[in-house]
Coordinates of C-alpha atoms in Angstrom, one line a residue:
M1424 CA 17.0 18.1 -7.8
I1425 CA 13.6 17.0 -9.1
S1426 CA 15.2 14.5 -11.5
K1427 CA 17.3 13.1 -8.7
L1428 CA 14.2 12.7 -6.5
C1429 CA 12.4 11.0 -9.3
F1430 CA 15.4 8.7 -9.8
W1431 CA 15.4 7.5 -6.2
L1432 CA 11.6 7.2 -6.0
K1433 CA 11.6 5.1 -9.1
N1434 CA 14.3 2.8 -7.8
S1435 CA 12.6 2.6 -4.5
R1436 CA 9.7 1.0 -6.5
I1437 CA 7.2 3.7 -5.8
F1438 CA 4.8 1.8 -7.9
S1439 CA 4.3 -0.5 -4.9
L1440 CA 3.2 2.3 -2.6
P1441 CA -0.5 1.6 -3.4
M1442 CA 0.0 -1.4 -1.1
S1443 CA 0.5 0.7 1.9
F1444 CA -1.6 3.6 0.8
M1445 CA -4.7 1.6 0.1
S1446 CA -4.3 -0.4 3.4
W1447 CA -4.0 2.9 5.2
L1448 CA -7.0 4.4 3.5
I1449 CA -9.2 1.4 4.6
I1450 CA -8.4 1.8 8.3
F1451 CA -8.4 5.6 8.0
I1452 CA -12.0 5.6 6.7
Y1453 CA -13.0 3.0 9.3
S1454 CA -11.4 5.0 12.1
L1455 CA -13.3 8.1 11.0
K1456 CA -16.5 6.3 11.9
F1457 CA -15.3 6.5 15.5
N1458 CA -14.3 10.2 15.4
G1459 CA -10.7 9.3 14.6
N1460 CA -8.0 12.1 14.6
I1461 CA -7.4 13.0 11.0
I1462 CA -4.0 14.7 11.6
N1463 CA -2.6 11.7 13.4
G1464 CA -3.8 9.5 10.6
L1465 CA -2.1 11.6 7.9
I1466 CA 1.2 11.7 9.9
A1467 CA 1.0 7.9 10.1
L1468 CA 0.6 7.7 6.3
I1469 CA 3.8 9.6 5.8
G1470 CA 5.7 7.4 8.2
I1471 CA 4.3 4.2 6.7
S1472 CA 5.2 5.3 3.1
F1473 CA 8.8 6.2 3.9
A1474 CA 9.3 3.0 5.9
H1475 CA 7.9 1.1 2.9
L1476 CA 10.3 2.8 0.4
A1477 CA 13.2 2.2 2.8
T1478 CA 12.4 -1.5 2.9
N1479 CA 12.3 -1.8 -0.9
L1480 CA 15.7 0.0 -1.3
F1481 CA 17.4 -1.8 1.5
D1482 CA 16.3 -5.1 0.0
D1483 CA 18.3 -4.1 -3.1
Y1484 CA 21.3 -3.2 -1.0
C1485 CA 21.3 -6.6 0.6
D1486 CA 20.5 -8.6 -2.6
F1487 CA 23.1 -6.9 -4.9
S1488 CA 26.0 -9.1 -4.0
A1489 CA 24.0 -12.3 -4.7
L1490 CA 22.8 -11.3 -8.2
S1491 CA 23.0 -14.0 -10.8
E1492 CA 22.7 -14.0 -14.6
K1493 CA 19.2 -15.4 -14.3
S1494 CA 18.0 -12.5 -12.1
Q1495 CA 15.4 -10.1 -13.5
Q1496 CA 16.9 -7.6 -15.9
C1497 CA 15.5 -4.7 -13.8
K1498 CA 16.9 -6.0 -10.5
C1499 CA 19.5 -3.5 -9.1
A1500 CA 19.9 -2.1 -12.7
Y1501 CA 20.6 1.4 -11.4
I1502 CA 23.6 0.1 -9.5
L1503 CA 24.9 -2.3 -12.2
D1504 CA 24.9 0.5 -14.8
G1505 CA 26.8 2.9 -12.5
S1506 CA 24.0 5.4 -12.0
S1507 CA 24.4 4.8 -8.2
S1508 CA 26.7 3.2 -5.8
L1509 CA 25.9 1.0 -2.8
S1510 CA 26.9 3.7 -0.4
D1511 CA 24.4 6.1 -2.2
V1512 CA 21.7 3.5 -1.7
L1513 CA 22.4 3.2 2.0
K1514 CA 22.4 6.9 2.4
V1515 CA 18.9 7.2 0.9
V1516 CA 17.7 4.3 3.0
I1517 CA 18.9 6.2 6.1
I1518 CA 17.1 9.4 4.9
Y1519 CA 13.9 7.5 4.5
L1520 CA 14.2 5.9 7.9
I1521 CA 14.9 9.3 9.5
I1522 CA 11.7 10.7 8.1
A1523 CA 9.7 7.6 9.3
F1524 CA 11.4 8.0 12.7
I1525 CA 10.4 11.7 13.0
C1526 CA 6.8 10.7 12.2
G1527 CA 6.9 8.1 14.9
L1528 CA 8.3 10.6 17.4
I1529 CA 5.6 13.1 16.7
L1530 CA 2.9 10.4 17.1
T1531 CA 4.5 9.2 20.3
L1532 CA 4.3 12.7 21.7
R1533 CA 0.7 13.0 20.6
C1534 CA -0.6 9.6 21.5
G1535 CA 1.6 8.0 24.1
Y1536 CA 4.1 5.2 24.8
P1537 CA 2.3 2.4 22.9
I1538 CA 3.5 4.0 19.7
I1539 CA 7.1 3.3 20.8
F1540 CA 6.5 -0.5 20.8
L1541 CA 4.7 -0.3 17.4
A1542 CA 7.6 1.7 15.9
I1543 CA 10.2 -0.7 17.2
I1544 CA 8.4 -3.7 15.6
G1545 CA 8.0 -1.7 12.4
G1546 CA 11.7 -0.7 12.4
L1547 CA 12.9 -4.3 13.0
V1548 CA 10.7 -5.6 10.1
T1549 CA 12.1 -2.9 7.8
L1550 CA 15.7 -3.6 8.6
L1551 CA 15.4 -7.4 8.7
Y1552 CA 13.1 -7.8 5.7
A1553 CA 16.0 -8.8 3.4
K1554 CA 17.0 -11.5 5.9
F1555 CA 13.4 -12.7 6.2
S1556 CA 13.2 -12.9 2.4
Q1557 CA 16.4 -15.0 2.2
R1558 CA 14.9 -17.5 4.6
G1559 CA 11.5 -17.8 3.0
L1560 CA 9.8 -15.6 5.5
S1561 CA 9.2 -12.4 3.5
E1562 CA 5.4 -13.1 3.5
V1563 CA 5.5 -13.3 7.3
A1564 CA 7.3 -10.0 7.5
V1565 CA 4.8 -8.4 5.0
G1566 CA 1.9 -9.9 6.9
I1567 CA 3.0 -8.3 10.1
A1568 CA 4.0 -4.9 8.7
F1569 CA 1.0 -4.4 6.4
G1570 CA -1.5 -6.3 8.5
P1571 CA -1.9 -6.0 12.3
L1572 CA 0.9 -3.5 12.7
L1573 CA -0.4 -1.0 10.2
F1574 CA -4.1 -1.4 10.9
E1575 CA -3.9 -1.5 14.7
G1576 CA -1.3 1.3 14.6
V1577 CA -3.3 3.7 12.5
Y1578 CA -6.5 2.8 14.4
Y1579 CA -4.7 3.5 17.7
V1580 CA -3.2 6.9 16.8
M1581 CA -6.6 8.0 15.5
T1582 CA -8.9 6.6 18.3
K1583 CA -6.5 5.7 21.2
N1584 CA -7.9 2.1 21.1
F1585 CA -7.1 -1.3 19.7
S1586 CA -9.8 -3.6 18.2
F1587 CA -10.4 -7.3 17.5
T1588 CA -12.5 -6.3 14.5
V1589 CA -9.6 -4.3 13.2
L1590 CA -7.4 -7.3 13.6
I1591 CA -9.7 -9.5 11.5
M1592 CA -9.9 -6.6 8.9
S1593 CA -6.1 -6.4 8.8
I1594 CA -5.8 -10.1 8.0
A1595 CA -8.4 -10.0 5.2
V1596 CA -6.7 -7.0 3.6
V1597 CA -3.1 -8.0 4.1
M1598 CA -3.6 -11.3 2.3
F1599 CA -4.0 -9.4 -0.9
T1600 CA -0.7 -7.6 -0.2
I1601 CA 1.0 -10.9 0.6
G1602 CA -0.4 -12.1 -2.7
L1603 CA 1.5 -9.4 -4.5
M1604 CA 4.7 -10.3 -2.7
Y1605 CA 4.2 -14.0 -3.3
V1606 CA 3.6 -13.4 -7.0
H1607 CA 6.8 -11.3 -7.1
S1608 CA 8.6 -14.3 -5.7
I1609 CA 7.2 -16.6 -8.3
L1610 CA 8.3 -14.3 -11.1
D1611 CA 11.8 -14.2 -9.5
Y1612 CA 11.8 -18.0 -9.0
E1613 CA 14.7 -19.1 -11.4
G1614 CA 16.9 -16.1 -10.4
D1615 CA 16.4 -16.7 -6.7
V1616 CA 17.2 -20.4 -7.1
A1617 CA 20.4 -19.5 -9.0
S1618 CA 21.4 -17.1 -6.3
H1619 CA 20.5 -19.5 -3.5
K1620 CA 17.9 -17.1 -2.1
M1621 CA 15.5 -19.3 -0.1
T1622 CA 12.2 -17.6 -0.6
L1623 CA 9.0 -19.5 0.3
C1624 CA 8.6 -20.4 -3.4
C1625 CA 12.1 -21.7 -3.5
R1626 CA 11.5 -23.8 -0.4
I1627 CA 8.5 -25.3 -2.1
G1628 CA 10.9 -26.5 -4.7
D1629 CA 8.6 -26.6 -7.7
K1630 CA 7.3 -23.5 -9.6
N1631 CA 4.0 -25.1 -10.6
K1632 CA 3.3 -26.1 -7.0
A1633 CA 4.3 -22.6 -5.8
I1634 CA 1.7 -21.2 -8.2
L1635 CA -1.0 -23.3 -6.5
G1636 CA 0.1 -21.4 -3.3
V1637 CA -1.4 -18.3 -4.8
W1638 CA -4.9 -19.8 -4.4
V1639 CA -4.2 -20.6 -0.7
I1640 CA -3.5 -17.0 -0.1
Y1641 CA -6.6 -15.7 -1.7
I1642 CA -8.8 -18.4 -0.2
V1643 CA -7.6 -17.2 3.3
A1644 CA -8.3 -13.6 2.2
Y1645 CA -11.9 -14.3 1.3
F1646 CA -12.4 -16.5 4.4
F1647 CA -11.5 -13.5 6.7
T1648 CA -13.5 -11.2 4.5
G1649 CA -16.5 -13.4 5.2
I1650 CA -15.9 -13.2 8.9
L1651 CA -15.5 -9.4 8.7
I1652 CA -18.8 -9.1 6.8
Y1653 CA -20.5 -10.8 9.8
L1654 CA -18.7 -8.7 12.4
I1655 CA -19.4 -5.3 10.9
K1656 CA -22.7 -6.2 9.2
N1657 CA -21.7 -4.7 5.9
P1658 CA -23.1 -6.8 2.9
F1659 CA -21.5 -4.4 0.4
L1660 CA -18.2 -6.2 1.0
F1661 CA -19.7 -9.2 -0.9
L1662 CA -18.9 -7.1 -4.0
S1663 CA -15.2 -8.0 -3.5
F1664 CA -16.0 -11.6 -4.6
I1665 CA -16.4 -10.4 -8.2
L1666 CA -12.6 -10.2 -8.3
I1667 CA -12.1 -14.0 -8.1
P1668 CA -12.0 -14.4 -12.0
L1669 CA -8.9 -12.0 -11.9
V1670 CA -7.2 -14.5 -9.6
F1671 CA -7.7 -17.2 -12.2
D1672 CA -6.3 -15.0 -14.9
M1673 CA -3.3 -14.0 -12.9
C1674 CA -2.4 -17.6 -12.1
D1675 CA -2.7 -18.6 -15.7
S1676 CA -0.3 -15.8 -16.7
L1677 CA 2.3 -16.9 -14.1
K1678 CA 2.7 -20.3 -15.8
S1679 CA 4.0 -18.7 -19.0
Y1680 CA 6.8 -16.6 -17.6
T1681 CA 10.4 -17.4 -16.9
C1682 CA 12.7 -15.2 -14.7
G1683 CA 15.0 -13.1 -16.8
G1684 CA 12.6 -12.6 -19.6
D1685 CA 11.3 -9.3 -21.1
I1686 CA 10.9 -6.6 -18.4
K1687 CA 7.5 -5.6 -19.8
E1688 CA 6.2 -9.2 -19.5
F1689 CA 7.5 -9.2 -15.9
Y1690 CA 5.7 -6.0 -14.9
Y1691 CA 2.6 -7.1 -16.9
R1692 CA 2.2 -10.0 -14.5
L1693 CA 3.3 -8.3 -11.4
L1694 CA 0.9 -5.4 -11.9
K1695 CA -2.0 -7.9 -12.2
A1696 CA -1.3 -8.8 -8.5
R1697 CA -0.9 -5.1 -7.5
N1698 CA -4.1 -4.1 -9.3
L1699 CA -6.0 -7.0 -7.7
M1700 CA -5.0 -5.6 -4.3
V1701 CA -6.0 -2.1 -5.3
Y1702 CA -9.4 -3.1 -6.7
Y1703 CA -10.1 -5.0 -3.5
S1704 CA -9.2 -2.0 -1.4
V1705 CA -11.3 0.4 -3.5
I1706 CA -14.3 -1.9 -3.1
F1707 CA -13.5 -2.1 0.6
C1708 CA -13.4 1.6 1.0
V1709 CA -16.6 2.2 -1.0
S1710 CA -18.3 -0.5 1.1
L1711 CA -17.3 1.3 4.3
L1712 CA -18.6 4.6 3.0
L1713 CA -21.9 3.0 1.9
G1714 CA -22.2 0.9 5.1

């Protein structure tokens, strides 16, 4: 039972959960400053996590039929080697969504009808993410789900309010999450082109130009971080600017990788983007505690 659980968590890309956890932790800590409800915040974390895992797995379910020889070696490997069938994947996705739905139902009973609208938007993003991705809109989907939806949702269930400051905060933080997704698309560039998957990077049409897009994402992130520093009067957030050299390093490493290469090299670059998001979130959390 444990091994089977680990199998599905691994293939659901549990390594990406820090994206949702760290974003949740930021707004959780911020909400506590306004006497936020801790239990509601924790229930929200469970729902967010399982919705995230469902999105990852359902993306594989939708992408499997379009795999090409140039795709990443790890892409849908557990299906290709016979360890799992497509029907098994769909069953696990449904289980994840049921857990997320139960969390949403509990929060609706505790917090009121606005949660229904937030849950509907979250459910649509989860189920349609693969379609968004195929049309170059995955960054938009991630921006909605991990940005305003997550931040305003957690803030609401904890404080029963929405906030403009939280909206600005969500944009600043989610750009680092979008950065991770965008870097993933760059690493998959050749495979996506071969399978005719029109990600944003594929629509740009040139890998080197797509890499320049990484800078646009992080410039926007730091622009909104600056606005947020002004709004919440927290100078400790300036510490996040020490991460900029890591953006340079990550961009340089992207230039030397071709899709379909060694799996370790793929994860080495992908985890640079993930770690950048985690480091920013840790600095953000510490800044909130100090401020």
